[in-house]
Amino acid sequence: MAAPSVVVEPAGRVCWDEPVRIAVHGLAPEQPVALRASLRDEKGALFRAHARYRADARGQLDLQRAPALGGSFAGLEPMGLVWALQPDRPFWRLLKRDVQTPLLLELEVLDGREPAGPGEPEGGRVLARAVHERHFMAAGVRRVPVREGRVRATLFLPPGHGPFPGIIDIFGLGGGLLEYRASLLAGHGFATLAVAFSNFEDLPKDFHCLSVDYFEEALCYMLQHPQVKGPGIGLLGISLGADICLLMASFLKNISATVSINGSGFSGNRTIQYKQTRIPPLGFDLRRSKVAFSGILDIVDIRNDLVGGYKNPSMIPIEKAQGPILFIVGQDDHNWRSELYAQTASDRLQAHGKEKPQIISYPGTGHYIEPPYFPMCPASLHVLLNKAVMWGGEMRAHSKAQIDAWEQIISFFRKHLGTQKRTSRL
């Protein structure tokens, strides 16, 4: 009998947001095994997941057909060994800084007929190993650093001649320049500009007043780029980045579609300024934070109440937006009450005679809704508080939400910006 082997399909270049088929060949009939997955991020932090399985009567194991019998997850979860990865370091979030290199996922098959070694949760001796590369740039995607006026960004262009529908992608409070979502979107046919607004190169580490002018420069860059198809641009943001996108949609022209992932629609704790318009901060009170049973801080209620509802003076005037808005909401978001904020935004739009916006709410889903298969981050250090705070979410539900939300976002932009659908490889 041939030695056991791990097979990952497709065998070629696979992007992080694509599923793969993991199988083990050459096992004994109905042999119990444990599968273990591990990867190290760019800072050396180790992420691990494991699950128990049983081979079929022919000694084959296909994770698309065989349910996990326990471990980091249970049930039929073909990609569970990826989305269930958890860090050895406490309060650590998986991020990808350099999208030009892949993350390496090591897969090991352990003999379940033997006892686990010291300190190991599952299995005995290693029967087979494989390394699977998960990339962040599809073949042919081009990465273009942008230093245009004040704008600090990176543009990702899809394969081909273009022009392509354009999207501006903005992350949240931590600042820096995160490119992985933009690079993945380029693989789906969108020219995507990942924009930094703080804590990067010569940009300020923090800011007391949020100026829309800076983001207007980024919009102008995209509208004038020969590889970007007009007349309008899409906006995608999460958390504070989502609120920045709502601001841009409200004050700037040529915005065709906006996606807010767990945004609030309010000015938060900073004054917002655009030309002669100033929006006062809603503000917060840390005395309303709670310490959870785990000892982690829960800040979901620290923001000041929405006095006046959609008429609150701290709310972004989203009724001025020209294009449609899609709200992606985690019902278990513990950063703030995203579901309430999305409903308040809907009330405001309808009160001003606009159509009811699309709101997609996901139960059991926390704050950091990432592209598919990113491990859920239940808690991490808050950059302002310098304390560990919870973000919410239940691992399985959150993972399912990320897959669906990604499909919904791409479909929304295709509808309102227009692009060819990429053929699935599986």
CSV table of C-alpha atoms in Angstrom, one decimal:
chain,number,residue,atom,x,y,z
A,1,MET,CA,0.0,0.0,0.0
A,2,ALA,CA,1.3,3.5,-0.9
A,3,ALA,CA,2.3,5.8,1.9
A,4,PRO,CA,-0.4,8.4,2.9
A,5,SER,CA,-0.3,11.7,1.0
A,6,VAL,CA,-2.1,15.0,1.3
A,7,VAL,CA,-3.6,16.5,-1.9
A,8,VAL,CA,-4.8,20.1,-2.2
A,9,GLU,CA,-6.7,21.1,-5.3
A,10,PRO,CA,-6.4,23.2,-7.3
A,11,ALA,CA,-2.7,22.8,-7.2
A,12,GLY,CA,-1.8,26.0,-8.9
A,13,ARG,CA,-1.9,29.6,-7.6
A,14,VAL,CA,-4.8,30.0,-5.2
A,15,CYS,CA,-5.9,33.3,-3.7
A,16,TRP,CA,-6.9,33.6,0.0
A,17,ASP,CA,-10.6,34.2,-0.8
A,18,GLU,CA,-10.8,30.9,-2.9
A,19,PRO,CA,-11.7,27.6,-1.4
A,20,VAL,CA,-9.6,24.5,-2.0
A,21,ARG,CA,-10.3,20.7,-1.8
A,22,ILE,CA,-8.2,19.0,0.9
A,23,ALA,CA,-7.9,15.2,0.7
A,24,VAL,CA,-5.8,12.4,2.1
A,25,HIS,CA,-5.0,9.3,0.1
A,26,GLY,CA,-3.4,6.0,1.1
A,27,LEU,CA,-4.9,5.5,4.6
A,28,ALA,CA,-6.1,2.2,6.0
A,29,PRO,CA,-9.9,1.5,5.6
A,30,GLU,CA,-11.8,3.6,8.2
A,31,GLN,CA,-8.5,4.7,9.8
A,32,PRO,CA,-8.9,7.5,12.4
A,33,VAL,CA,-6.6,10.4,11.8
A,34,ALA,CA,-6.2,14.0,13.0
A,35,LEU,CA,-5.5,16.8,10.6
A,36,ARG,CA,-3.5,19.7,11.8
A,37,ALA,CA,-3.0,23.1,10.1
A,38,SER,CA,-0.5,25.8,11.0
A,39,LEU,CA,0.8,29.0,9.6
A,40,ARG,CA,3.0,31.9,10.8
A,41,ASP,CA,2.2,35.5,10.0
A,42,GLU,CA,4.8,38.0,9.0
A,43,LYS,CA,5.6,38.8,12.6
A,44,GLY,CA,6.2,35.1,13.4
A,45,ALA,CA,3.0,34.5,15.3
A,46,LEU,CA,1.8,30.9,15.0
A,47,PHE,CA,-1.8,30.1,14.1
A,48,ARG,CA,-3.1,26.6,14.5
A,49,ALA,CA,-6.2,24.5,14.0
A,50,HIS,CA,-6.9,20.7,14.2
A,51,ALA,CA,-9.7,18.3,13.7
A,52,ARG,CA,-10.4,14.5,13.9
A,53,TYR,CA,-11.6,12.5,10.9
A,54,ARG,CA,-12.1,8.9,9.9
A,55,ALA,CA,-11.2,7.6,6.4
A,56,ASP,CA,-13.8,5.8,4.3
A,57,ALA,CA,-13.8,2.1,3.5
A,58,ARG,CA,-11.2,2.6,0.7
A,59,GLY,CA,-8.8,4.5,2.9
A,60,GLN,CA,-9.7,7.9,1.4
A,61,LEU,CA,-10.5,11.1,3.2
A,62,ASP,CA,-12.1,14.0,1.4
A,63,LEU,CA,-12.9,17.0,3.6
A,64,GLN,CA,-15.7,18.0,1.2
A,65,ARG,CA,-17.5,14.8,2.1
A,66,ALA,CA,-16.2,13.7,5.5
A,67,PRO,CA,-17.4,15.6,8.6
A,68,ALA,CA,-14.9,16.6,11.3
A,69,LEU,CA,-15.5,14.5,14.5
A,70,GLY,CA,-14.2,17.2,16.8
A,71,GLY,CA,-11.3,19.4,17.5
A,72,SER,CA,-11.2,23.1,16.6
A,73,PHE,CA,-14.6,22.5,14.8
A,74,ALA,CA,-17.0,19.7,14.0
A,75,GLY,CA,-19.2,18.8,11.1
A,76,LEU,CA,-18.8,19.1,7.4
A,77,GLU,CA,-16.4,22.1,7.0
A,78,PRO,CA,-14.2,21.7,4.0
A,79,MET,CA,-12.3,24.9,4.8
A,80,GLY,CA,-12.4,24.6,8.6
A,81,LEU,CA,-8.7,24.1,8.9
A,82,VAL,CA,-8.2,27.6,7.5
A,83,TRP,CA,-11.0,29.7,9.1
A,84,ALA,CA,-10.6,28.0,12.5
A,85,LEU,CA,-6.9,29.0,12.8
A,86,GLN,CA,-6.3,30.6,16.2
A,87,PRO,CA,-3.1,32.4,17.4
A,88,ASP,CA,-0.8,31.1,20.1
A,89,ARG,CA,-0.3,34.8,21.1
A,90,PRO,CA,-3.3,36.2,23.1
A,91,PHE,CA,-5.3,39.0,21.4
A,92,TRP,CA,-3.5,38.6,18.1
A,93,ARG,CA,-5.2,39.3,14.7
A,94,LEU,CA,-4.1,37.8,11.4
A,95,LEU,CA,-3.2,40.5,9.0
A,96,LYS,CA,-1.2,40.4,5.7
A,97,ARG,CA,1.1,43.4,5.2
A,98,ASP,CA,3.0,42.3,2.1
A,99,VAL,CA,0.5,41.1,-0.4
A,100,GLN,CA,3.2,40.2,-2.9
A,101,THR,CA,4.1,37.1,-0.9
A,102,PRO,CA,1.7,34.2,0.1
A,103,LEU,CA,1.0,32.8,3.5
A,104,LEU,CA,2.1,29.2,3.8
A,105,LEU,CA,-0.3,26.8,5.4
A,106,GLU,CA,1.3,23.6,6.6
A,107,LEU,CA,-1.0,20.5,6.7
A,108,GLU,CA,-0.1,17.4,8.7
A,109,VAL,CA,-1.9,14.1,9.0
A,110,LEU,CA,-1.4,12.3,12.3
A,111,ASP,CA,-2.3,8.7,13.1
A,112,GLY,CA,-5.4,8.7,15.3
A,113,ARG,CA,-4.8,5.2,16.4
A,114,GLU,CA,-1.9,6.4,18.5
A,115,PRO,CA,-2.0,8.6,21.6
A,116,ALA,CA,-1.2,12.2,21.2
A,117,GLY,CA,2.3,13.4,22.1
A,118,PRO,CA,3.0,15.6,25.1
A,119,GLY,CA,1.3,19.0,24.7
A,120,GLU,CA,-0.4,18.0,21.5
A,121,PRO,CA,-4.2,18.0,21.4
A,122,GLU,CA,-4.7,15.3,18.8
A,123,GLY,CA,-3.1,12.3,17.1
A,124,GLY,CA,0.1,10.3,17.2
A,125,ARG,CA,3.0,10.2,14.7
A,126,VAL,CA,2.9,12.3,11.5
A,127,LEU,CA,1.9,10.2,8.5
A,128,ALA,CA,2.0,12.9,5.8
A,129,ARG,CA,2.7,16.6,5.3
A,130,ALA,CA,2.0,19.2,2.6
A,131,VAL,CA,2.5,23.0,2.3
A,132,HIS,CA,-0.3,25.0,0.7
A,133,GLU,CA,0.4,28.6,-0.6
A,134,ARG,CA,-2.4,31.1,-0.2
A,135,HIS,CA,-1.8,34.2,-2.3
A,136,PHE,CA,-3.2,37.7,-2.2
A,137,MET,CA,-2.6,38.7,-5.8
A,138,ALA,CA,-4.2,36.7,-8.6
A,139,ALA,CA,-2.0,36.0,-11.6
A,140,GLY,CA,-1.6,39.1,-13.7
A,141,VAL,CA,-2.7,41.6,-11.0
A,142,ARG,CA,-0.4,44.7,-11.0
A,143,ARG,CA,0.5,46.6,-7.8
A,144,VAL,CA,1.2,50.3,-8.2
A,145,PRO,CA,2.4,52.4,-5.2
A,146,VAL,CA,0.7,55.8,-5.2
A,147,ARG,CA,2.3,59.0,-3.8
A,148,GLU,CA,0.1,61.7,-5.5
A,149,GLY,CA,-0.1,65.0,-3.6
A,150,ARG,CA,-1.0,64.2,-0.1
A,151,VAL,CA,-2.4,60.7,-1.0
A,152,ARG,CA,-0.6,57.7,0.3
A,153,ALA,CA,-2.1,54.6,-1.3
A,154,THR,CA,-1.6,51.5,-3.5
A,155,LEU,CA,-3.5,50.8,-6.7
A,156,PHE,CA,-4.2,47.2,-7.8
A,157,LEU,CA,-5.1,46.7,-11.4
A,158,PRO,CA,-6.7,43.5,-12.8
A,159,PRO,CA,-5.1,41.5,-15.6
A,160,GLY,CA,-5.9,42.7,-19.1
A,161,HIS,CA,-6.0,46.1,-20.8
A,162,GLY,CA,-8.8,47.8,-19.0
A,163,PRO,CA,-10.2,50.3,-18.2
A,164,PHE,CA,-11.7,48.7,-15.2
A,165,PRO,CA,-14.4,49.6,-12.7
A,166,GLY,CA,-12.8,51.5,-9.8
A,167,ILE,CA,-13.2,51.0,-6.0
A,168,ILE,CA,-11.6,52.9,-3.1
A,169,ASP,CA,-10.9,50.7,-0.1
A,170,ILE,CA,-10.5,52.1,3.4
A,171,PHE,CA,-9.8,50.3,6.7
A,172,GLY,CA,-10.3,51.6,10.3
A,173,LEU,CA,-8.8,53.2,13.3
A,174,GLY,CA,-5.5,51.5,13.4
A,175,GLY,CA,-4.3,53.3,10.3
A,176,GLY,CA,-1.4,52.2,8.2
A,177,LEU,CA,-1.8,50.9,4.7
A,178,LEU,CA,-3.6,47.5,4.5
A,179,GLU,CA,-3.7,46.2,1.0
A,180,TYR,CA,-5.0,42.6,1.2
A,181,ARG,CA,-8.7,43.4,0.6
A,182,ALA,CA,-7.9,45.6,-2.4
A,183,SER,CA,-5.5,43.1,-3.9
A,184,LEU,CA,-8.1,40.4,-3.7
A,185,LEU,CA,-10.8,42.6,-5.2
A,186,ALA,CA,-8.5,43.3,-8.2
A,187,GLY,CA,-8.6,39.5,-8.9
A,188,HIS,CA,-12.3,40.0,-9.4
A,189,GLY,CA,-11.9,42.6,-12.1
A,190,PHE,CA,-11.9,45.9,-10.1
A,191,ALA,CA,-9.2,48.5,-10.1
A,192,THR,CA,-8.9,49.0,-6.4
A,193,LEU,CA,-7.1,51.8,-4.5
A,194,ALA,CA,-6.2,50.9,-0.9
A,195,VAL,CA,-5.9,54.3,0.9
A,196,ALA,CA,-4.0,55.1,4.1
A,197,PHE,CA,-5.1,58.1,6.1
A,198,SER,CA,-3.0,57.9,9.3
A,199,ASN,CA,0.0,56.3,10.9
A,200,PHE,CA,1.8,55.7,7.6
A,201,GLU,CA,4.9,57.3,6.2
A,202,ASP,CA,4.4,61.1,6.5
A,203,LEU,CA,0.8,60.9,7.5
A,204,PRO,CA,-0.1,61.9,11.1
A,205,LYS,CA,-0.3,59.1,13.6
A,206,ASP,CA,-3.6,60.4,14.9
A,207,PHE,CA,-6.0,63.3,14.1
A,208,HIS,CA,-8.5,65.4,16.0
A,209,CYS,CA,-10.4,66.5,12.9
A,210,LEU,CA,-11.3,64.3,10.0
A,211,SER,CA,-11.0,66.3,6.8
A,212,VAL,CA,-12.8,65.0,3.7
A,213,ASP,CA,-10.4,66.9,1.4
A,214,TYR,CA,-7.7,64.3,1.7
A,215,PHE,CA,-10.1,61.6,0.4
A,216,GLU,CA,-11.3,63.9,-2.3
A,217,GLU,CA,-7.8,63.9,-3.6
A,218,ALA,CA,-7.8,60.1,-3.7
A,219,LEU,CA,-11.1,60.1,-5.6
A,220,CYS,CA,-9.8,62.6,-8.1
A,221,TYR,CA,-6.7,60.3,-8.7
A,222,MET,CA,-9.0,57.4,-9.5
A,223,LEU,CA,-11.3,59.4,-11.7
A,224,GLN,CA,-8.4,60.7,-13.8
A,225,HIS,CA,-6.6,57.3,-14.1
A,226,PRO,CA,-6.6,56.0,-17.6
A,227,GLN,CA,-7.1,52.4,-16.4
A,228,VAL,CA,-10.2,53.3,-14.3
A,229,LYS,CA,-13.6,53.2,-16.0
A,230,GLY,CA,-15.9,56.1,-15.0
A,231,PRO,CA,-18.1,57.9,-14.6
A,232,GLY,CA,-18.4,56.8,-11.0
A,233,ILE,CA,-16.3,55.0,-8.3
A,234,GLY,CA,-17.3,52.5,-5.7
A,235,LEU,CA,-16.4,52.9,-2.0
A,236,LEU,CA,-15.7,50.0,0.5
A,237,GLY,CA,-14.9,50.6,4.1
A,238,ILE,CA,-15.0,48.9,7.5
A,239,SER,CA,-15.5,50.5,10.9
A,240,LEU,CA,-14.1,54.0,10.8
A,241,GLY,CA,-13.2,53.4,7.2
A,242,ALA,CA,-16.9,52.7,6.5
A,243,ASP,CA,-17.8,56.1,8.0
A,244,ILE,CA,-15.2,57.8,5.9
A,245,CYS,CA,-16.9,56.1,2.8
A,246,LEU,CA,-20.3,57.4,3.9
A,247,LEU,CA,-18.8,60.8,4.3
A,248,MET,CA,-17.3,60.7,0.8
A,249,ALA,CA,-20.6,59.5,-0.7
A,250,SER,CA,-22.5,62.3,1.1
A,251,PHE,CA,-20.2,65.2,0.1
A,252,LEU,CA,-18.4,64.2,-3.1
A,253,LYS,CA,-19.7,63.6,-6.6
A,254,ASN,CA,-19.1,60.6,-8.9
A,255,ILE,CA,-19.7,58.0,-6.2
A,256,SER,CA,-21.7,55.2,-7.8
A,257,ALA,CA,-22.0,52.7,-5.0
A,258,THR,CA,-20.9,52.5,-1.3
A,259,VAL,CA,-20.5,49.5,1.0
A,260,SER,CA,-20.3,50.1,4.8
A,261,ILE,CA,-19.1,47.1,6.8
A,262,ASN,CA,-20.0,47.7,10.5
A,263,GLY,CA,-19.9,51.4,10.2
A,264,SER,CA,-21.9,53.8,12.4
A,265,GLY,CA,-22.8,56.7,10.1
A,266,PHE,CA,-21.8,59.2,12.9
A,267,SER,CA,-18.9,61.4,13.5
A,268,GLY,CA,-17.7,59.3,16.5
A,269,ASN,CA,-15.2,61.1,18.6
A,270,ARG,CA,-13.8,63.5,16.0
A,271,THR,CA,-15.1,66.6,14.3
A,272,ILE,CA,-15.7,66.1,10.6
A,273,GLN,CA,-15.0,69.0,8.3
A,274,TYR,CA,-15.6,69.6,4.6
A,275,LYS,CA,-15.4,73.1,3.2
A,276,GLN,CA,-17.9,75.1,5.4
A,277,THR,CA,-19.6,72.1,6.9
A,278,ARG,CA,-18.6,70.8,10.3
A,279,ILE,CA,-20.2,67.8,12.0
A,280,PRO,CA,-19.7,67.7,15.8
A,281,PRO,CA,-18.5,64.4,17.4
A,282,LEU,CA,-21.0,62.1,19.1
A,283,GLY,CA,-18.5,61.4,21.9
A,284,PHE,CA,-18.2,58.6,24.3
A,285,ASP,CA,-17.9,57.8,28.0
A,286,LEU,CA,-15.5,55.1,29.0
A,287,ARG,CA,-17.4,54.7,32.3
A,288,ARG,CA,-20.0,52.7,30.4
A,289,SER,CA,-17.5,50.0,29.4
A,290,LYS,CA,-17.8,46.7,31.1
A,291,VAL,CA,-15.3,43.9,32.0
A,292,ALA,CA,-16.5,40.6,30.6
A,293,PHE,CA,-16.2,37.3,32.5
A,294,SER,CA,-13.0,36.6,30.6
A,295,GLY,CA,-11.5,39.9,31.9
A,296,ILE,CA,-11.6,41.5,28.5
A,297,LEU,CA,-13.1,45.0,28.1
A,298,ASP,CA,-16.5,45.3,26.4
A,299,ILE,CA,-16.9,48.8,24.9
A,300,VAL,CA,-20.1,48.2,22.9
A,301,ASP,CA,-22.1,50.8,25.0
A,302,ILE,CA,-19.5,53.6,25.5
A,303,ARG,CA,-20.7,55.8,22.7
A,304,ASN,CA,-23.2,58.6,23.7
A,305,ASP,CA,-26.9,57.9,23.0
A,306,LEU,CA,-28.4,58.8,19.7
A,307,VAL,CA,-30.5,61.6,21.0
A,308,GLY,CA,-33.0,62.5,18.3
A,309,GLY,CA,-32.3,59.4,16.3
A,310,TYR,CA,-31.6,60.1,12.7
A,311,LYS,CA,-31.9,63.8,13.4
A,312,ASN,CA,-28.9,63.8,15.7
A,313,PRO,CA,-26.5,66.6,14.6
A,314,SER,CA,-23.5,64.2,14.7
A,315,MET,CA,-25.0,62.0,12.0
A,316,ILE,CA,-23.4,62.0,8.5
A,317,PRO,CA,-25.9,63.5,6.0
A,318,ILE,CA,-26.1,60.3,3.9
A,319,GLU,CA,-29.3,61.4,2.3
A,320,LYS,CA,-27.0,63.5,0.0
A,321,ALA,CA,-25.4,60.4,-1.4
A,322,GLN,CA,-26.0,59.9,-5.1
A,323,GLY,CA,-25.5,56.2,-5.4
A,324,PRO,CA,-26.9,53.2,-3.5
A,325,ILE,CA,-25.5,52.1,-0.1
A,326,LEU,CA,-25.1,48.6,1.1
A,327,PHE,CA,-24.9,48.1,4.9
A,328,ILE,CA,-23.1,44.9,6.0
A,329,VAL,CA,-23.8,44.3,9.7
A,330,GLY,CA,-22.6,41.9,12.4
A,331,GLN,CA,-25.3,41.4,14.9
A,332,ASP,CA,-22.8,40.5,17.6
A,333,ASP,CA,-20.5,43.5,16.9
A,334,HIS,CA,-19.1,44.6,20.2
A,335,ASN,CA,-17.2,47.7,18.9
A,336,TRP,CA,-20.5,49.5,18.7
A,337,ARG,CA,-24.1,48.7,17.9
A,338,SER,CA,-23.8,48.4,14.1
A,339,GLU,CA,-27.3,47.0,13.6
A,340,LEU,CA,-28.9,49.9,15.4
A,341,TYR,CA,-26.7,52.4,13.4
A,342,ALA,CA,-27.7,50.8,10.1
A,343,GLN,CA,-31.4,51.0,11.0
A,344,THR,CA,-30.9,54.6,12.0
A,345,ALA,CA,-29.3,55.3,8.6
A,346,SER,CA,-32.2,53.6,6.9
A,347,ASP,CA,-34.6,55.8,8.8
A,348,ARG,CA,-32.8,58.9,7.8
A,349,LEU,CA,-32.7,58.0,4.1
A,350,GLN,CA,-36.4,57.2,4.0
A,351,ALA,CA,-37.3,60.3,6.0
A,352,HIS,CA,-35.6,62.3,3.2
A,353,GLY,CA,-37.5,60.5,0.5
A,354,LYS,CA,-34.8,58.0,-0.5
A,355,GLU,CA,-35.3,54.3,-1.1
A,356,LYS,CA,-34.8,51.9,1.8
A,357,PRO,CA,-31.2,50.8,1.6
A,358,GLN,CA,-30.1,47.2,1.5
A,359,ILE,CA,-29.0,46.0,5.0
A,360,ILE,CA,-27.6,42.5,5.3
A,361,SER,CA,-27.4,41.5,9.0
A,362,TYR,CA,-25.5,38.4,10.1
A,363,PRO,CA,-26.3,36.7,13.4
A,364,GLY,CA,-23.3,35.5,15.5
A,365,THR,CA,-21.0,37.9,13.6
A,366,GLY,CA,-18.6,40.3,15.2
A,367,HIS,CA,-16.9,43.5,14.2
A,368,TYR,CA,-14.0,42.5,11.9
A,369,ILE,CA,-15.8,41.0,8.9
A,370,GLU,CA,-12.9,40.1,6.6
A,371,PRO,CA,-12.6,38.4,3.2
A,372,PRO,CA,-13.4,34.7,3.3
A,373,TYR,CA,-11.4,32.3,5.4
A,374,PHE,CA,-9.7,34.9,7.6
A,375,PRO,CA,-9.8,33.6,11.1
A,376,MET,CA,-12.2,35.4,13.4
A,377,CYS,CA,-10.6,37.9,15.7
A,378,PRO,CA,-12.6,37.7,18.9
A,379,ALA,CA,-10.5,40.2,20.9
A,380,SER,CA,-7.4,42.3,20.4
A,381,LEU,CA,-5.6,45.4,21.7
A,382,HIS,CA,-7.5,48.6,21.0
A,383,VAL,CA,-5.1,51.2,19.6
A,384,LEU,CA,-6.6,54.1,21.6
A,385,LEU,CA,-7.3,52.4,24.9
A,386,ASN,CA,-4.2,50.2,24.8
A,387,LYS,CA,-6.3,47.5,26.4
A,388,ALA,CA,-7.7,44.2,25.1
A,389,VAL,CA,-11.3,44.7,23.9
A,390,MET,CA,-13.8,42.1,22.6
A,391,TRP,CA,-15.0,42.4,19.0
A,392,GLY,CA,-17.8,39.8,19.2
A,393,GLY,CA,-18.7,36.9,17.0
A,394,GLU,CA,-19.1,33.1,17.1
A,395,MET,CA,-16.4,31.3,15.0
A,396,ARG,CA,-18.6,29.2,12.7
A,397,ALA,CA,-21.3,31.9,12.2
A,398,HIS,CA,-18.7,34.6,11.6
A,399,SER,CA,-16.9,32.5,9.1
A,400,LYS,CA,-20.1,31.8,7.1
A,401,ALA,CA,-20.9,35.5,7.2
A,402,GLN,CA,-17.5,36.4,5.7
A,403,ILE,CA,-18.0,34.1,2.8
A,404,ASP,CA,-21.5,35.4,2.1
A,405,ALA,CA,-20.7,39.1,2.7
A,406,TRP,CA,-17.8,38.9,0.2
A,407,GLU,CA,-20.1,37.5,-2.5
A,408,GLN,CA,-22.7,40.2,-1.7
A,409,ILE,CA,-20.1,43.0,-1.9
A,410,ILE,CA,-18.7,41.8,-5.2
A,411,SER,CA,-22.2,41.3,-6.6
A,412,PHE,CA,-23.2,44.8,-5.5
A,413,PHE,CA,-20.3,46.4,-7.1
A,414,ARG,CA,-20.7,44.4,-10.3
A,415,LYS,CA,-24.3,45.5,-10.5
A,416,HIS,CA,-23.6,49.2,-10.0
A,417,LEU,CA,-20.1,49.5,-11.5
A,418,GLY,CA,-20.1,46.8,-14.1
A,419,THR,CA,-17.5,44.1,-14.7
A,420,GLN,CA,-17.1,40.6,-16.0
A,421,LYS,CA,-17.6,37.8,-13.6
A,422,ARG,CA,-14.5,35.7,-13.0
A,423,THR,CA,-15.1,32.0,-13.6
A,424,SER,CA,-14.7,29.8,-10.5
A,425,ARG,CA,-11.9,27.3,-10.5
A,426,LEU,CA,-13.8,24.7,-8.4
